[in-house]
Amino acid sequence: MSRIIMGIESSCDETGVGLVRLHDDGAVELLADEVASSVEQHARFGGVVPEVASRAHLEAMVPTTSRAFEKAGLKLSDVDAIAVTAGPGLAGALLVGVSAAKAYATALDVPLYGVNHLAGHIAVDTLQHGPLPTPCLALLVSGGHTQLLRVDDIASSITELGSTVDDAAGEAYDKVARVLGLPYPGGPPIDKAAKNGNPAAIAFPRGMTGPRDAKNDFSFSGLKTSVARWVEGATRRGEEIPVDDVAASFQEAVADVLTMKAIRAAKEQGIGTIVISGGVAANSRLSSLAAERCAAAGIELRVPRPRLCTDNGAMIAALGAHVVAAKRPTAPLDFSANPALPVSVVSL
Ligand code: KG4
Ligand code: ZN
């Protein structure tokens, strides 16, 4: 008999509730994916304000849950198991989702799973492209994370190969957007401006690509500073800032390093599939360059549609379904959220 899994996400500024059906053959089908975002409340601060995010989760949790059940045409009593993001993320924000999940699991008397947000970003791809070939290599690029991961089993075995030593890729987009006078979050407006710019106009640095640098790690803070210096210099000289060219050149530097390192790691690990996920995976240049380079290297590329790439509840429901299918243990009802949960811990 198929089972209904509810997923709750509240690690950052998106309150997400997802519902999936886990079929007997292990296939996972998306039924509902409702998201309430507090992004507009953070825009004037240029970044997420944790206290504001927590309060917004509290207000959005019940209405978002109701909408998800309405969309799926299901009742709360149809739920067979609940998965919630246990970490990593903002402590106060995580707490709201974990508390809600515990309340629903107790009231409905169903098993509860505390799962890893980062693993959720990878698991979500199965909703669109079916089971993940294993092993596969995941490039996770969001506002908070930039990581290369080896996935041997989405329900139980993920190994970090490398990560950023400073800013996350999305954070670099957000900071560069601010320098260019573009709105927050910076990814979408930079992506748009870059379409009219010349990616070769300015040679911005490719961080951590020297012979002595850790191969699988990333650095974006030098790139961000370099863009800021370039803009300051032009402003001092009274020149008009060619926003489109700066955006395109910055974006090229990011996409170049991300794709080069992901493909190199896949080749070294003997892995034939790369999955790119997280908010920055929505970037048009990242996906086109990745497609080009993966094709040349004979590597299969999987990128979930943008809506699934950014934070949502369906990714947590999808991961929950894989964890349930793998018969992993449930979380004790007194478990705590862990803001620094390592990616190697797929479920608590
Ligand atoms: O995964 P996500 O929704 O939240 C986190 O877990 O951080 O990612 C948000 C990040 C933001 O930094 C945003 O600027 C970036 O994803 N982003 C993009 C694009 N759309 C969103 N970055 C580059 N290009 C885009 N099209
Ligand atoms: Zn995320």
PDB file of C-alpha atoms in Angstrom, residues 9 11-14 48 85 87-90 116-122 124 138-149 162-175 184-188 218-220 250 254 258 275-283 286 303 306 308-312 315 343:
ATOM      1  CA  GLU A   9      10.769  23.012   6.059  1.00  0.00           C
ATOM      2  CA  SER A  11      15.425  26.410   8.161  1.00  0.00           C
ATOM      3  CA  CYS A  12      15.716  29.877   6.649  1.00  0.00           C
ATOM      4  CA  ASP A  13      13.132  32.311   5.266  1.00  0.00           C
ATOM      5  CA  GLU A  14      10.783  29.869   3.518  1.00  0.00           C
ATOM      6  CA  VAL A  48      17.782  37.253   6.351  1.00  0.00           C
ATOM      7  CA  THR A  85      14.156  19.750   8.667  1.00  0.00           C
ATOM      8  CA  GLY A  87      19.169  21.266  10.483  1.00  0.00           C
ATOM      9  CA  PRO A  88      21.323  22.913   9.380  1.00  0.00           C
ATOM     10  CA  GLY A  89      19.765  26.373   9.516  1.00  0.00           C
ATOM     11  CA  LEU A  90      18.766  29.215  11.798  1.00  0.00           C
ATOM     12  CA  ASN A 116      18.954  17.040   6.845  1.00  0.00           C
ATOM     13  CA  HIS A 117      18.115  20.145   4.797  1.00  0.00           C
ATOM     14  CA  LEU A 118      21.130  19.694   2.495  1.00  0.00           C
ATOM     15  CA  ALA A 119      20.223  16.086   1.719  1.00  0.00           C
ATOM     16  CA  GLY A 120      16.705  17.365   0.976  1.00  0.00           C
ATOM     17  CA  HIS A 121      18.092  19.639  -1.747  1.00  0.00           C
ATOM     18  CA  ILE A 122      19.471  16.525  -3.471  1.00  0.00           C
ATOM     19  CA  VAL A 124      14.110  16.676  -4.426  1.00  0.00           C
ATOM     20  CA  ALA A 138      25.908  16.659  -5.874  1.00  0.00           C
ATOM     21  CA  LEU A 139      26.868  20.300  -6.275  1.00  0.00           C
ATOM     22  CA  LEU A 140      24.830  22.137  -3.676  1.00  0.00           C
ATOM     23  CA  VAL A 141      24.770  25.889  -4.220  1.00  0.00           C
ATOM     24  CA  SER A 142      22.515  28.101  -2.118  1.00  0.00           C
ATOM     25  CA  GLY A 143      22.524  31.292  -0.075  1.00  0.00           C
ATOM     26  CA  GLY A 144      24.022  29.440   2.880  1.00  0.00           C
ATOM     27  CA  HIS A 145      25.970  26.567   1.335  1.00  0.00           C
ATOM     28  CA  THR A 146      28.373  25.659  -1.444  1.00  0.00           C
ATOM     29  CA  GLN A 147      29.382  22.021  -1.298  1.00  0.00           C
ATOM     30  CA  LEU A 148      30.528  19.104  -3.380  1.00  0.00           C
ATOM     31  CA  LEU A 149      29.009  15.894  -2.058  1.00  0.00           C
ATOM     32  CA  GLY A 162      34.648  19.979  -0.267  1.00  0.00           C
ATOM     33  CA  SER A 163      32.906  23.240   0.556  1.00  0.00           C
ATOM     34  CA  THR A 164      33.394  26.986   0.558  1.00  0.00           C
ATOM     35  CA  VAL A 165      36.028  28.358   2.899  1.00  0.00           C
ATOM     36  CA  ASP A 166      34.234  31.726   3.119  1.00  0.00           C
ATOM     37  CA  ASP A 167      31.085  32.998   1.347  1.00  0.00           C
ATOM     38  CA  ALA A 168      28.471  30.721  -0.198  1.00  0.00           C
ATOM     39  CA  ALA A 169      27.856  31.212  -3.935  1.00  0.00           C
ATOM     40  CA  GLY A 170      24.396  32.712  -3.332  1.00  0.00           C
ATOM     41  CA  GLU A 171      25.819  35.022  -0.690  1.00  0.00           C
ATOM     42  CA  ALA A 172      28.311  36.319  -3.277  1.00  0.00           C
ATOM     43  CA  TYR A 173      25.406  37.000  -5.670  1.00  0.00           C
ATOM     44  CA  ASP A 174      23.546  38.869  -2.925  1.00  0.00           C
ATOM     45  CA  LYS A 175      26.589  40.987  -1.984  1.00  0.00           C
ATOM     46  CA  TYR A 184      17.864  41.426  -2.763  1.00  0.00           C
ATOM     47  CA  PRO A 185      18.036  38.474  -3.269  1.00  0.00           C
ATOM     48  CA  GLY A 186      20.684  39.204  -5.860  1.00  0.00           C
ATOM     49  CA  GLY A 187      20.678  36.011  -7.942  1.00  0.00           C
ATOM     50  CA  PRO A 188      17.680  36.684 -10.193  1.00  0.00           C
ATOM     51  CA  PHE A 218      35.631  27.040  -3.040  1.00  0.00           C
ATOM     52  CA  SER A 219      36.209  30.696  -2.169  1.00  0.00           C
ATOM     53  CA  PHE A 220      34.029  33.577  -3.315  1.00  0.00           C
ATOM     54  CA  PHE A 250      31.011  38.057 -12.243  1.00  0.00           C
ATOM     55  CA  VAL A 254      31.151  31.800 -10.509  1.00  0.00           C
ATOM     56  CA  LEU A 258      31.595  25.662  -9.902  1.00  0.00           C
ATOM     57  CA  VAL A 275      23.077  16.771  -9.645  1.00  0.00           C
ATOM     58  CA  ILE A 276      23.068  20.547  -9.147  1.00  0.00           C
ATOM     59  CA  SER A 277      20.641  21.920  -6.584  1.00  0.00           C
ATOM     60  CA  GLY A 278      20.013  24.807  -4.180  1.00  0.00           C
ATOM     61  CA  GLY A 279      18.829  28.324  -5.056  1.00  0.00           C
ATOM     62  CA  VAL A 280      21.824  29.141  -7.292  1.00  0.00           C
ATOM     63  CA  ALA A 281      21.063  26.080  -9.462  1.00  0.00           C
ATOM     64  CA  ALA A 282      18.293  28.266 -10.883  1.00  0.00           C
ATOM     65  CA  ASN A 283      21.053  30.355 -12.523  1.00  0.00           C
ATOM     66  CA  LEU A 286      25.430  27.830 -14.383  1.00  0.00           C
ATOM     67  CA  VAL A 303      19.116  19.953 -12.446  1.00  0.00           C
ATOM     68  CA  PRO A 306      13.928  26.231 -10.310  1.00  0.00           C
ATOM     69  CA  LEU A 308      12.266  22.706  -6.601  1.00  0.00           C
ATOM     70  CA  CYS A 309      15.816  24.133  -6.294  1.00  0.00           C
ATOM     71  CA  THR A 310      14.944  26.891  -3.829  1.00  0.00           C
ATOM     72  CA  ASP A 311      13.888  25.974  -0.279  1.00  0.00           C
ATOM     73  CA  ASN A 312      10.549  24.135  -0.089  1.00  0.00           C
ATOM     74  CA  MET A 315      12.278  18.380  -0.779  1.00  0.00           C
ATOM     75  CA  VAL A 343      25.642  16.705   5.911  1.00  0.00           C
TER      76      VAL A 343
END
